[in-house]
Amino acid sequence: MATPKTESIMNFNQVIGSPGTFETGMDITIFESILTNLFLANTIENNIQKRAILLSSVSEKIHKVLFSLCVPSTPNEVEYDTIMKCLNKYFKPIKSYFAARYTFYQAKQRQDESVCQWGARVKNLTSKCGFSSELTTVIRDISVVGMCSGPIQDRLLEGDASKIGVTYSTLIEISTAKEASINEKSGWKKEEYADLKYQKKNNGHYQAKQGFNTHKELKIKCGICGRSNHFQKDCRYKD
C-alpha cells in the first residue's frame, strides 16, 4: 500500500534569522519586507509555515486586530497572503502626496552638501511623493534647480533639458567632475598662499631692509640735472 505524500515541514529551530515582533506604530511595509527575505533565506514556500511565522511574530494587540479583521474566520484559518493584505490595509497610513511634494519642490542644496549627497537626498525625498512616469524628469529638474548658485549650477544650466540624453545620471557626472575641478583649484590656491606666507615670514626682514635702501637711494639727486627720479649714470644729459 502506497504511503500518501505529505508536504515537508521545516523545523522552526532551523530557521535562519528572525523578523522580530510587529507592534502598533511600526511600518508594516518594512515588516513584510523582512518576512519576505526571511522566507527566501530559508527557502520557505509552504503557506502554513509562512502563516505560522507571521502569527508568531506579531504582538497580542495585533492578534486582536487580526481576529476582528478575519471574521467570520480566524487568523489560523486564513491564507498568509490574505492576512498580509488585511494588515497592509489596516496599518498603511493614508499618504498626503501634496505635502510630500511640497517638501520635495522646496528642497535646496546645503552649503556643506556635496553633489552626490544632494542627489541622494533628492532621490530619497521622492519616495513619499507618489510620482509615476514623471519620476526621472522631476528628479533631474530639482537636482539642477535646487542646487546652490555658482559655477556648477551655471554649467548645468547651459544644457538643453528637452534633449533625451540630458538625464539625471549625466548631469550628476558633469556636476561631480566640475566639483572636483573646483576643489582641486581651491587646494592649489591654499598651497600657494601657504608658500607665500612662509616666504614672507623668512624673507620679510631682508625685503624690508632692501626696500628701505631702495627708497633711500631714490632720494639721492642726480648730480647733472638735479632730479631725484634717476641715478646720475642714467641721466640723459650726462653727455
Coordinates of N, CA and C in Angstrom, one line a residue:
M1 N 0.9 -1.2 0.0 CA 0.0 0.0 0.0 C 0.9 1.2 0.0
A2 N 0.6 2.2 -0.9 CA 1.5 3.4 -1.1 C 1.2 4.3 0.1
T3 N 2.3 4.9 0.5 CA 2.2 5.9 1.6 C 1.8 7.3 1.0
P4 N 0.8 8.0 1.4 CA 0.4 9.3 0.9 C 1.5 10.3 1.1
K5 N 1.7 11.2 0.0 CA 2.7 12.2 0.1 C 2.2 13.3 1.0
T6 N 3.2 13.8 1.8 CA 2.9 15.0 2.7 C 3.9 16.0 2.4
E7 N 3.5 17.3 2.5 CA 4.5 18.4 2.4 C 5.4 18.4 3.6
S8 N 6.7 18.5 3.2 CA 7.7 18.6 4.3 C 7.6 19.9 5.1
I9 N 7.6 19.8 6.4 CA 7.5 21.0 7.2 C 8.9 21.2 7.9
M10 N 9.4 22.4 7.7 CA 10.7 22.7 8.3 C 10.7 22.9 9.8
N11 N 11.7 22.4 10.4 CA 11.8 22.5 11.9 C 12.1 24.0 12.2
F12 N 11.3 24.7 13.0 CA 11.5 26.1 13.2 C 12.8 26.4 13.9
N13 N 13.4 25.4 14.5 CA 14.7 25.6 15.2 C 15.8 25.8 14.1
Q14 N 15.5 25.4 12.9 CA 16.5 25.5 11.8 C 16.3 26.8 11.0
V15 N 15.4 27.6 11.4 CA 15.1 28.9 10.6 C 16.2 29.9 10.9
I16 N 16.8 30.4 9.8 CA 17.8 31.4 10.0 C 17.2 32.8 10.1
G17 N 17.6 33.5 11.2 CA 17.1 34.9 11.3 C 15.7 34.9 12.0
S18 N 15.3 36.2 12.3 CA 14.0 36.4 13.0 C 13.5 37.7 12.5
P19 N 12.2 37.8 12.3 CA 11.6 39.1 11.8 C 11.3 40.0 12.9
G20 N 11.5 39.6 14.2 CA 11.2 40.4 15.3 C 9.7 40.4 15.6
T21 N 9.2 41.3 16.4 CA 7.8 41.4 16.8 C 7.2 42.7 16.2
F22 N 6.1 42.5 15.4 CA 5.4 43.7 14.9 C 4.5 44.2 15.9
E23 N 4.6 45.5 16.2 CA 3.8 46.2 17.1 C 3.1 47.4 16.5
T24 N 2.0 47.9 17.1 CA 1.3 49.0 16.6 C 2.2 50.2 16.5
G25 N 2.2 50.9 15.4 CA 3.0 52.1 15.2 C 4.2 51.8 14.4
M26 N 4.5 50.5 14.1 CA 5.7 50.1 13.3 C 5.2 50.2 11.8
D27 N 6.2 50.1 10.9 CA 6.0 50.2 9.5 C 5.7 48.8 9.0
I28 N 4.5 48.6 8.5 CA 4.0 47.3 8.0 C 4.8 46.9 6.7
T29 N 5.2 47.9 5.9 CA 5.9 47.6 4.7 C 7.3 47.0 5.0
I30 N 7.9 47.6 6.0 CA 9.3 47.1 6.4 C 9.1 45.7 7.0
F31 N 8.1 45.5 7.8 CA 7.9 44.2 8.4 C 7.6 43.1 7.3
E32 N 6.8 43.4 6.3 CA 6.6 42.5 5.3 C 7.8 42.2 4.5
S33 N 8.7 43.2 4.3 CA 9.9 43.0 3.5 C 10.9 42.1 4.3
I34 N 10.9 42.2 5.6 CA 11.7 41.4 6.5 C 11.3 39.9 6.4
L35 N 9.9 39.7 6.5 CA 9.4 38.4 6.4 C 9.7 37.7 5.0
T36 N 9.5 38.5 3.9 CA 9.8 38.0 2.6 C 11.2 37.5 2.4
N37 N 12.2 38.3 3.0 CA 13.6 37.9 2.9 C 13.9 36.8 3.8
L38 N 13.2 36.7 4.9 CA 13.4 35.5 5.8 C 13.0 34.2 5.1
F39 N 11.8 34.3 4.4 CA 11.3 33.1 3.7 C 12.3 32.7 2.6
L40 N 12.9 33.7 1.9 CA 13.8 33.4 0.8 C 15.1 32.8 1.3
A41 N 15.6 33.4 2.4 CA 16.8 32.9 3.0 C 16.7 31.4 3.5
N42 N 15.5 31.0 3.9 CA 15.3 29.7 4.4 C 14.5 28.8 3.5
T43 N 14.3 29.3 2.2 CA 13.6 28.5 1.2 C 12.3 28.0 1.7
I44 N 11.5 28.9 2.3 CA 10.2 28.6 2.9 C 9.2 29.0 1.9
E45 N 8.5 28.0 1.3 CA 7.4 28.3 0.3 C 6.0 27.8 0.8
N46 N 6.0 27.0 1.8 CA 4.8 26.4 2.4 C 4.0 27.5 3.1
N47 N 2.8 27.7 2.7 CA 1.9 28.8 3.2 C 1.6 28.6 4.7
I48 N 1.5 27.3 5.1 CA 1.2 27.1 6.5 C 2.4 27.6 7.4
Q49 N 3.6 27.3 6.9 CA 4.8 27.8 7.6 C 4.8 29.3 7.6
K50 N 4.6 29.9 6.5 CA 4.6 31.3 6.4 C 3.6 32.0 7.4
R51 N 2.4 31.4 7.4 CA 1.4 31.9 8.3 C 1.8 31.8 9.8
A52 N 2.3 30.6 10.1 CA 2.8 30.3 11.5 C 3.9 31.3 11.9
I53 N 4.8 31.6 11.0 CA 5.9 32.5 11.4 C 5.3 33.9 11.5
L54 N 4.4 34.3 10.6 CA 3.8 35.6 10.7 C 3.0 35.8 12.0
L55 N 2.2 34.9 12.3 CA 1.3 35.0 13.5 C 2.2 34.9 14.8
S56 N 3.3 34.2 14.8 CA 4.2 34.2 16.0 C 5.1 35.4 16.1
S57 N 5.0 36.3 15.1 CA 5.9 37.5 15.1 C 5.1 38.8 15.2
V58 N 3.8 38.7 15.7 CA 3.1 39.9 16.0 C 2.7 39.9 17.5
S59 N 2.4 41.1 18.0 CA 2.1 41.3 19.4 C 0.7 40.8 19.7
E60 N 0.3 40.8 20.9 CA -1.1 40.4 21.3 C -2.1 41.4 20.8
K61 N -1.7 42.6 20.8 CA -2.6 43.7 20.3 C -2.9 43.5 18.8
I62 N -1.9 43.1 18.1 CA -2.0 42.9 16.6 C -2.9 41.6 16.4
H63 N -2.7 40.6 17.3 CA -3.5 39.4 17.2 C -5.0 39.8 17.3
K64 N -5.3 40.6 18.2 CA -6.7 41.0 18.4 C -7.3 41.7 17.2
V65 N -6.4 42.6 16.6 CA -6.8 43.3 15.4 C -7.1 42.3 14.3
L66 N -6.2 41.3 14.1 CA -6.4 40.3 13.1 C -7.7 39.4 13.3
F67 N -8.0 39.1 14.5 CA -9.2 38.3 14.8 C -10.4 39.1 14.3
S68 N -10.4 40.4 14.5 CA -11.6 41.2 14.1 C -11.6 41.4 12.6
L69 N -10.4 41.4 12.0 CA -10.3 41.6 10.5 C -10.7 40.3 9.7
C70 N -10.4 39.2 10.4 CA -10.6 37.9 9.7 C -12.0 37.3 9.9
V71 N -12.9 38.0 10.7 CA -14.2 37.4 10.9 C -14.9 37.2 9.5
P72 N -15.7 36.1 9.3 CA -16.1 35.1 10.3 C -15.0 34.0 10.5
S73 N -13.9 34.1 9.8 CA -12.8 33.1 10.0 C -11.9 33.5 11.1
T74 N -10.9 32.7 11.4 CA -9.9 33.1 12.4 C -8.6 33.3 11.7
P75 N -7.6 34.0 12.2 CA -6.3 34.1 11.5 C -5.6 32.7 11.2
N76 N -5.9 31.7 12.0 CA -5.3 30.4 11.8 C -6.0 29.7 10.6
E77 N -7.1 30.2 10.1 CA -7.8 29.6 9.0 C -7.6 30.3 7.7
V78 N -7.0 31.5 7.8 CA -6.9 32.3 6.6 C -5.5 32.2 6.0
E79 N -5.4 32.3 4.7 CA -4.1 32.2 3.9 C -3.2 33.3 4.3
Y80 N -1.9 33.0 4.2 CA -0.9 34.0 4.5 C -1.0 35.3 3.8
D81 N -1.2 35.2 2.5 CA -1.4 36.4 1.6 C -2.6 37.3 2.0
T82 N -3.7 36.6 2.4 CA -4.9 37.3 2.9 C -4.6 38.1 4.2
I83 N -3.9 37.4 5.1 CA -3.5 38.1 6.4 C -2.7 39.3 6.1
M84 N -1.7 39.2 5.2 CA -0.8 40.4 4.9 C -1.6 41.5 4.2
K85 N -2.6 41.2 3.4 CA -3.4 42.2 2.8 C -4.3 42.9 3.8
C86 N -4.8 42.2 4.8 CA -5.5 42.8 5.9 C -4.7 43.7 6.7
L87 N -3.4 43.3 7.0 CA -2.5 44.1 7.8 C -2.1 45.4 7.1
N88 N -1.8 45.2 5.8 CA -1.5 46.4 4.9 C -2.6 47.4 4.9
K89 N -3.8 46.9 4.7 CA -5.0 47.8 4.5 C -5.2 48.5 5.9
Y90 N -5.0 47.9 7.0 CA -5.3 48.4 8.3 C -4.2 49.4 8.8
F91 N -2.9 49.0 8.5 CA -1.8 49.8 9.1 C -1.1 50.7 8.2
K92 N -1.3 50.6 6.9 CA -0.6 51.6 6.0 C -1.3 52.9 6.1
P93 N -0.5 54.0 6.4 CA -1.1 55.3 6.6 C -1.6 55.9 5.3
I94 N -2.6 56.7 5.4 CA -3.1 57.4 4.2 C -2.0 58.5 3.9
K95 N -1.5 58.5 2.7 CA -0.4 59.4 2.4 C -0.9 60.7 1.8
S96 N -0.3 61.8 2.3 CA -0.6 63.1 1.7 C 0.5 63.5 0.7
Y97 N 0.3 63.1 -0.5 CA 1.3 63.4 -1.6 C 1.6 64.8 -1.8
F98 N 0.5 65.7 -1.6 CA 0.8 67.1 -1.8 C 1.8 67.7 -0.8
A99 N 1.6 67.2 0.5 CA 2.6 67.7 1.5 C 4.0 67.2 1.2
A100 N 4.1 65.9 0.8 CA 5.4 65.4 0.4 C 6.0 66.1 -0.8
R101 N 5.2 66.4 -1.8 CA 5.7 67.0 -3.0 C 6.0 68.5 -2.7
Y102 N 5.3 69.1 -1.8 CA 5.7 70.5 -1.4 C 7.1 70.5 -0.8
T103 N 7.4 69.6 0.1 CA 8.8 69.5 0.7 C 9.8 69.2 -0.4
F104 N 9.4 68.3 -1.4 CA 10.3 68.0 -2.5 C 10.7 69.2 -3.3
Y105 N 9.6 69.9 -3.8 CA 9.8 71.0 -4.7 C 10.5 72.2 -4.0
Q106 N 10.5 72.3 -2.7 CA 11.1 73.3 -1.9 C 12.6 73.0 -1.6
A107 N 13.0 71.8 -1.9 CA 14.3 71.3 -1.4 C 15.5 72.2 -2.1
K108 N 16.5 72.5 -1.2 CA 17.6 73.3 -1.7 C 18.9 72.6 -1.2
Q109 N 19.9 72.6 -2.0 CA 21.2 72.0 -1.6 C 21.8 72.9 -0.4
R110 N 22.3 72.2 0.6 CA 23.0 72.9 1.7 C 24.4 73.2 1.3
Q111 N 25.0 74.3 1.9 CA 26.3 74.7 1.6 C 27.4 73.6 1.8
D112 N 27.1 72.8 2.9 CA 28.1 71.8 3.2 C 27.8 70.4 2.6
E113 N 26.9 70.4 1.6 CA 26.4 69.2 1.0 C 27.1 69.0 -0.4
S114 N 27.7 67.9 -0.6 CA 28.4 67.6 -1.9 C 27.3 67.3 -3.0
V115 N 27.8 67.3 -4.2 CA 26.8 67.0 -5.3 C 26.2 65.6 -5.1
C116 N 27.0 64.6 -4.8 CA 26.5 63.2 -4.6 C 25.5 63.2 -3.4
Q117 N 25.8 63.8 -2.3 CA 24.9 63.9 -1.2 C 23.6 64.5 -1.5
W118 N 23.7 65.6 -2.2 CA 22.5 66.4 -2.7 C 21.6 65.5 -3.6
G119 N 22.2 64.8 -4.5 CA 21.5 64.0 -5.4 C 20.8 62.8 -4.7
A120 N 21.5 62.2 -3.7 CA 20.9 61.1 -2.9 C 19.7 61.6 -2.1
R121 N 19.8 62.8 -1.6 CA 18.7 63.4 -0.8 C 17.5 63.7 -1.7
V122 N 17.7 64.2 -2.9 CA 16.6 64.4 -3.8 C 15.9 63.1 -4.1
K123 N 16.6 62.1 -4.4 CA 16.0 60.8 -4.7 C 15.2 60.3 -3.5
N124 N 15.8 60.4 -2.3 CA 15.1 60.0 -1.1 C 13.8 60.7 -0.8
L125 N 13.7 62.0 -1.1 CA 12.5 62.8 -1.0 C 11.4 62.3 -1.9
T126 N 11.7 61.8 -3.0 CA 10.7 61.4 -4.0 C 10.0 60.1 -3.5
S127 N 10.6 59.4 -2.6 CA 10.0 58.1 -2.1 C 8.6 58.3 -1.5
K128 N 8.3 59.5 -1.0 CA 7.0 59.7 -0.4 C 6.1 60.5 -1.3
C129 N 6.5 60.8 -2.5 CA 5.7 61.7 -3.4 C 4.7 61.1 -4.3
G130 N 4.8 59.7 -4.5 CA 3.9 59.0 -5.4 C 4.0 59.4 -6.8
F131 N 5.2 59.8 -7.3 CA 5.4 60.1 -8.7 C 5.3 58.8 -9.5
S132 N 4.9 58.9 -10.8 CA 4.9 57.7 -11.6 C 5.8 57.9 -12.8
S133 N 5.3 58.1 -14.0 CA 6.1 58.2 -15.2 C 7.0 59.4 -15.2
E134 N 6.6 60.4 -14.4 CA 7.4 61.7 -14.4 C 8.5 61.7 -13.4
L135 N 8.7 60.6 -12.7 CA 9.7 60.5 -11.7 C 11.1 60.9 -12.1
T136 N 11.6 60.3 -13.2 CA 13.0 60.6 -13.6 C 13.2 62.1 -14.0
T137 N 12.1 62.7 -14.6 CA 12.2 64.1 -15.0 C 12.3 65.0 -13.8
V138 N 11.4 64.8 -12.8 CA 11.4 65.7 -11.7 C 12.6 65.6 -10.8
I139 N 13.2 64.4 -10.7 CA 14.5 64.2 -10.0 C 15.6 65.0 -10.7
R140 N 15.6 64.9 -12.0 CA 16.6 65.6 -12.8 C 16.5 67.1 -12.6
D141 N 15.2 67.6 -12.8 CA 15.0 69.1 -12.7 C 15.3 69.7 -11.3
I142 N 14.8 69.0 -10.3 CA 15.0 69.6 -8.9 C 16.5 69.5 -8.6
S143 N 17.2 68.5 -9.1 CA 18.6 68.4 -8.8 C 19.4 69.6 -9.3
V144 N 18.9 70.1 -10.4 CA 19.5 71.3 -11.0 C 19.0 72.6 -10.4
V145 N 17.7 72.7 -10.3 CA 17.0 74.0 -9.8 C 17.4 74.2 -8.4
G146 N 17.4 73.2 -7.6 CA 17.7 73.3 -6.1 C 19.1 73.4 -5.8
M147 N 20.0 73.3 -6.7 CA 21.4 73.3 -6.5 C 21.9 74.7 -6.1
C148 N 22.9 74.8 -5.2 CA 23.5 76.0 -4.8 C 23.9 76.9 -6.0
S149 N 23.6 78.2 -6.0 CA 24.1 79.0 -7.1 C 25.6 79.1 -7.2
G150 N 26.1 79.0 -8.4 CA 27.5 79.0 -8.5 C 28.0 78.4 -9.8
P151 N 29.3 78.2 -10.0 CA 29.8 77.6 -11.3 C 29.2 76.3 -11.7
I152 N 28.9 75.4 -10.7 CA 28.4 74.1 -11.0 C 27.0 74.2 -11.6
Q153 N 26.1 74.9 -10.9 CA 24.8 75.1 -11.4 C 24.8 75.8 -12.8
D154 N 25.7 76.8 -12.9 CA 25.8 77.6 -14.2 C 26.2 76.6 -15.3
R155 N 27.0 75.7 -15.0 CA 27.5 74.7 -16.1 C 26.3 73.9 -16.5
L156 N 25.4 73.4 -15.5 CA 24.3 72.6 -15.9 C 23.2 73.4 -16.6
L157 N 23.0 74.6 -16.3 CA 22.0 75.5 -16.9 C 22.3 75.7 -18.4
E158 N 23.5 75.4 -18.8 CA 23.9 75.5 -20.2 C 23.3 74.4 -21.1
G159 N 22.9 73.3 -20.4 CA 22.3 72.2 -21.2 C 20.9 72.4 -21.6
D160 N 20.5 71.5 -22.5 CA 19.1 71.6 -23.1 C 18.3 70.5 -22.4
A161 N 17.4 70.9 -21.6 CA 16.5 69.9 -20.8 C 15.6 69.2 -21.7
S162 N 15.3 69.6 -22.9 CA 14.4 68.9 -23.8 C 15.0 67.7 -24.5
K163 N 16.4 67.6 -24.5 CA 17.1 66.5 -25.1 C 17.0 65.2 -24.3
I164 N 16.8 64.1 -24.9 CA 16.6 62.8 -24.3 C 17.9 62.4 -23.5
G165 N 19.0 62.8 -24.1 CA 20.3 62.4 -23.5 C 20.7 63.2 -22.2
V166 N 19.9 64.3 -21.9 CA 20.2 65.0 -20.7 C 19.5 64.4 -19.6
T167 N 20.1 63.4 -18.9 CA 19.4 62.7 -17.9 C 20.0 63.1 -16.5
Y168 N 19.4 62.6 -15.5 CA 19.9 62.8 -14.1 C 21.3 62.3 -14.0
S169 N 21.6 61.1 -14.5 CA 22.9 60.5 -14.4 C 24.0 61.3 -15.1
T170 N 23.7 61.8 -16.3 CA 24.7 62.6 -17.0 C 25.0 63.9 -16.3
L171 N 23.9 64.5 -15.7 CA 24.1 65.8 -15.0 C 24.9 65.6 -13.7
I172 N 24.7 64.5 -13.0 CA 25.5 64.2 -11.8 C 27.0 64.0 -12.2
E173 N 27.2 63.3 -13.3 CA 28.6 63.1 -13.8 C 29.3 64.5 -14.1
I174 N 28.5 65.3 -14.8 CA 29.1 66.7 -15.1 C 29.3 67.5 -13.8
S175 N 28.4 67.4 -12.9 CA 28.4 68.1 -11.6 C 29.6 67.7 -10.8
T176 N 29.8 66.4 -10.6 CA 30.9 65.9 -9.8 C 32.2 66.2 -10.4
A177 N 32.3 66.1 -11.7 CA 33.6 66.5 -12.4 C 33.9 68.0 -12.2
K178 N 32.9 68.8 -12.3 CA 33.1 70.3 -12.1 C 33.5 70.5 -10.6
E179 N 32.8 69.8 -9.7 CA 33.1 70.0 -8.3 C 34.5 69.6 -7.9
A180 N 34.9 68.5 -8.5 CA 36.3 68.0 -8.3 C 37.3 69.0 -8.8
S181 N 37.0 69.6 -10.0 CA 37.9 70.6 -10.5 C 38.0 71.8 -9.6
I182 N 36.9 72.3 -9.1 CA 36.9 73.5 -8.2 C 37.6 73.2 -6.9
N183 N 37.4 72.0 -6.4 CA 38.1 71.6 -5.1 C 39.6 71.5 -5.3
E184 N 40.0 71.0 -6.5 CA 41.4 70.9 -6.8 C 42.1 72.3 -6.9
K185 N 41.4 73.2 -7.6 CA 41.9 74.6 -7.8 C 42.0 75.3 -6.4
S186 N 41.0 75.0 -5.6 CA 41.0 75.6 -4.3 C 42.2 75.1 -3.4
G187 N 42.5 73.8 -3.6 CA 43.6 73.2 -2.9 C 44.9 73.9 -3.4
W188 N 45.0 74.2 -4.7 CA 46.3 74.8 -5.2 C 46.4 76.2 -4.6
K189 N 45.3 77.0 -4.5 CA 45.4 78.3 -4.0 C 45.8 78.3 -2.6
K190 N 45.3 77.4 -1.8 CA 45.7 77.3 -0.4 C 47.2 77.0 -0.2
E191 N 47.7 76.1 -1.1 CA 49.1 75.7 -1.1 C 50.0 76.9 -1.5
E192 N 49.5 77.7 -2.5 CA 50.3 78.9 -2.9 C 50.3 79.9 -1.8
Y193 N 49.2 80.1 -1.2 CA 49.1 81.1 -0.1 C 50.0 80.7 1.1
A194 N 50.0 79.4 1.4 CA 50.9 78.9 2.5 C 52.3 79.1 2.1
D195 N 52.7 78.8 0.9 CA 54.1 79.0 0.4 C 54.5 80.5 0.5
L196 N 53.6 81.4 0.0 CA 53.9 82.8 0.1 C 54.0 83.3 1.5
K197 N 53.1 82.8 2.4 CA 53.2 83.3 3.8 C 54.5 82.8 4.4
Y198 N 55.0 81.6 4.0 CA 56.2 81.1 4.6 C 57.4 81.9 4.1
Q199 N 57.4 82.3 2.8 CA 58.4 83.1 2.2 C 58.5 84.5 2.9
K200 N 57.3 85.1 3.1 CA 57.3 86.4 3.7 C 57.8 86.3 5.1
K201 N 57.5 85.2 5.8 CA 58.0 85.1 7.2 C 59.5 85.0 7.3
N202 N 60.1 84.3 6.3 CA 61.5 84.1 6.3 C 62.3 85.2 5.7
N203 N 61.7 85.9 4.7 CA 62.4 86.9 4.0 C 62.0 88.3 4.3
G204 N 61.0 88.4 5.1 CA 60.4 89.7 5.4 C 61.4 90.8 5.9
H205 N 62.3 90.4 6.8 CA 63.3 91.3 7.3 C 64.2 91.8 6.2
Y206 N 64.7 90.9 5.4 CA 65.6 91.2 4.3 C 64.9 92.1 3.3
Q207 N 63.6 91.8 2.9 CA 62.9 92.6 2.0 C 62.6 94.0 2.5
A208 N 62.3 94.1 3.8 CA 62.0 95.4 4.4 C 63.3 96.2 4.4
K209 N 64.4 95.6 4.7 CA 65.7 96.3 4.7 C 66.0 96.8 3.3
Q210 N 65.8 95.9 2.3 CA 66.1 96.2 0.9 C 65.2 97.3 0.4
G211 N 64.0 97.2 0.8 CA 63.0 98.3 0.4 C 63.4 99.6 1.0
F212 N 63.9 99.7 2.2 CA 64.4 100.9 2.8 C 65.5 101.5 2.1
N213 N 66.5 100.6 1.7 CA 67.7 101.1 1.0 C 67.3 101.6 -0.4
T214 N 66.4 101.0 -1.1 CA 66.0 101.4 -2.4 C 65.3 102.8 -2.3
H215 N 64.5 102.9 -1.3 CA 63.8 104.2 -1.1 C 64.8 105.3 -0.8
K216 N 65.8 105.0 0.0 CA 66.8 106.0 0.3 C 67.6 106.4 -0.9
E217 N 67.9 105.4 -1.8 CA 68.7 105.6 -3.0 C 68.0 106.5 -3.9
L218 N 66.6 106.4 -4.0 CA 65.8 107.2 -4.9 C 65.8 108.7 -4.5
K219 N 66.1 108.9 -3.2 CA 66.0 110.3 -2.7 C 67.3 111.1 -3.0
I220 N 68.4 110.3 -3.5 CA 69.6 111.0 -3.9 C 69.4 111.7 -5.2
K221 N 69.8 113.0 -5.3 CA 69.6 113.7 -6.5 C 70.7 113.5 -7.5
C222 N 70.3 113.6 -8.8 CA 71.2 113.4 -9.9 C 72.2 114.6 -9.9
G223 N 73.5 114.4 -10.0 CA 74.5 115.5 -10.0 C 74.5 116.3 -11.2
I224 N 73.8 115.8 -12.3 CA 73.9 116.5 -13.6 C 72.7 117.5 -13.7
C225 N 71.5 116.9 -13.5 CA 70.3 117.7 -13.8 C 69.6 118.1 -12.5
G226 N 69.9 117.5 -11.4 CA 69.3 117.8 -10.1 C 68.0 117.1 -9.7
R227 N 67.6 116.2 -10.6 CA 66.3 115.5 -10.3 C 66.6 114.2 -9.5
S228 N 65.6 113.7 -8.8 CA 65.8 112.6 -7.9 C 65.1 111.3 -8.4
N229 N 64.6 111.3 -9.7 CA 63.9 110.1 -10.2 C 64.8 109.2 -10.9
H230 N 66.2 109.4 -10.9 CA 67.1 108.5 -11.6 C 68.5 108.7 -11.0
F231 N 69.4 107.8 -11.3 CA 70.8 108.0 -10.9 C 71.6 108.8 -11.9
Q232 N 72.7 109.3 -11.5 CA 73.5 110.2 -12.4 C 74.0 109.4 -13.6
K233 N 74.3 108.2 -13.4 CA 74.8 107.4 -14.6 C 73.8 107.2 -15.6
D234 N 72.5 107.3 -15.2 CA 71.4 107.1 -16.2 C 70.9 108.4 -16.8
C235 N 71.4 109.5 -16.4 CA 70.9 110.8 -16.8 C 71.1 111.0 -18.3
R236 N 70.1 111.5 -19.0 CA 70.2 111.7 -20.4 C 71.0 112.9 -20.8
Y237 N 71.3 113.7 -19.8 CA 72.0 115.0 -20.0 C 73.5 114.8 -19.7
K238 N 74.0 113.6 -19.4 CA 75.3 113.4 -18.9 C 76.4 113.6 -20.0
D239 N 76.0 113.5 -21.3 CA 76.9 113.8 -22.3 C 76.8 115.2 -22.8

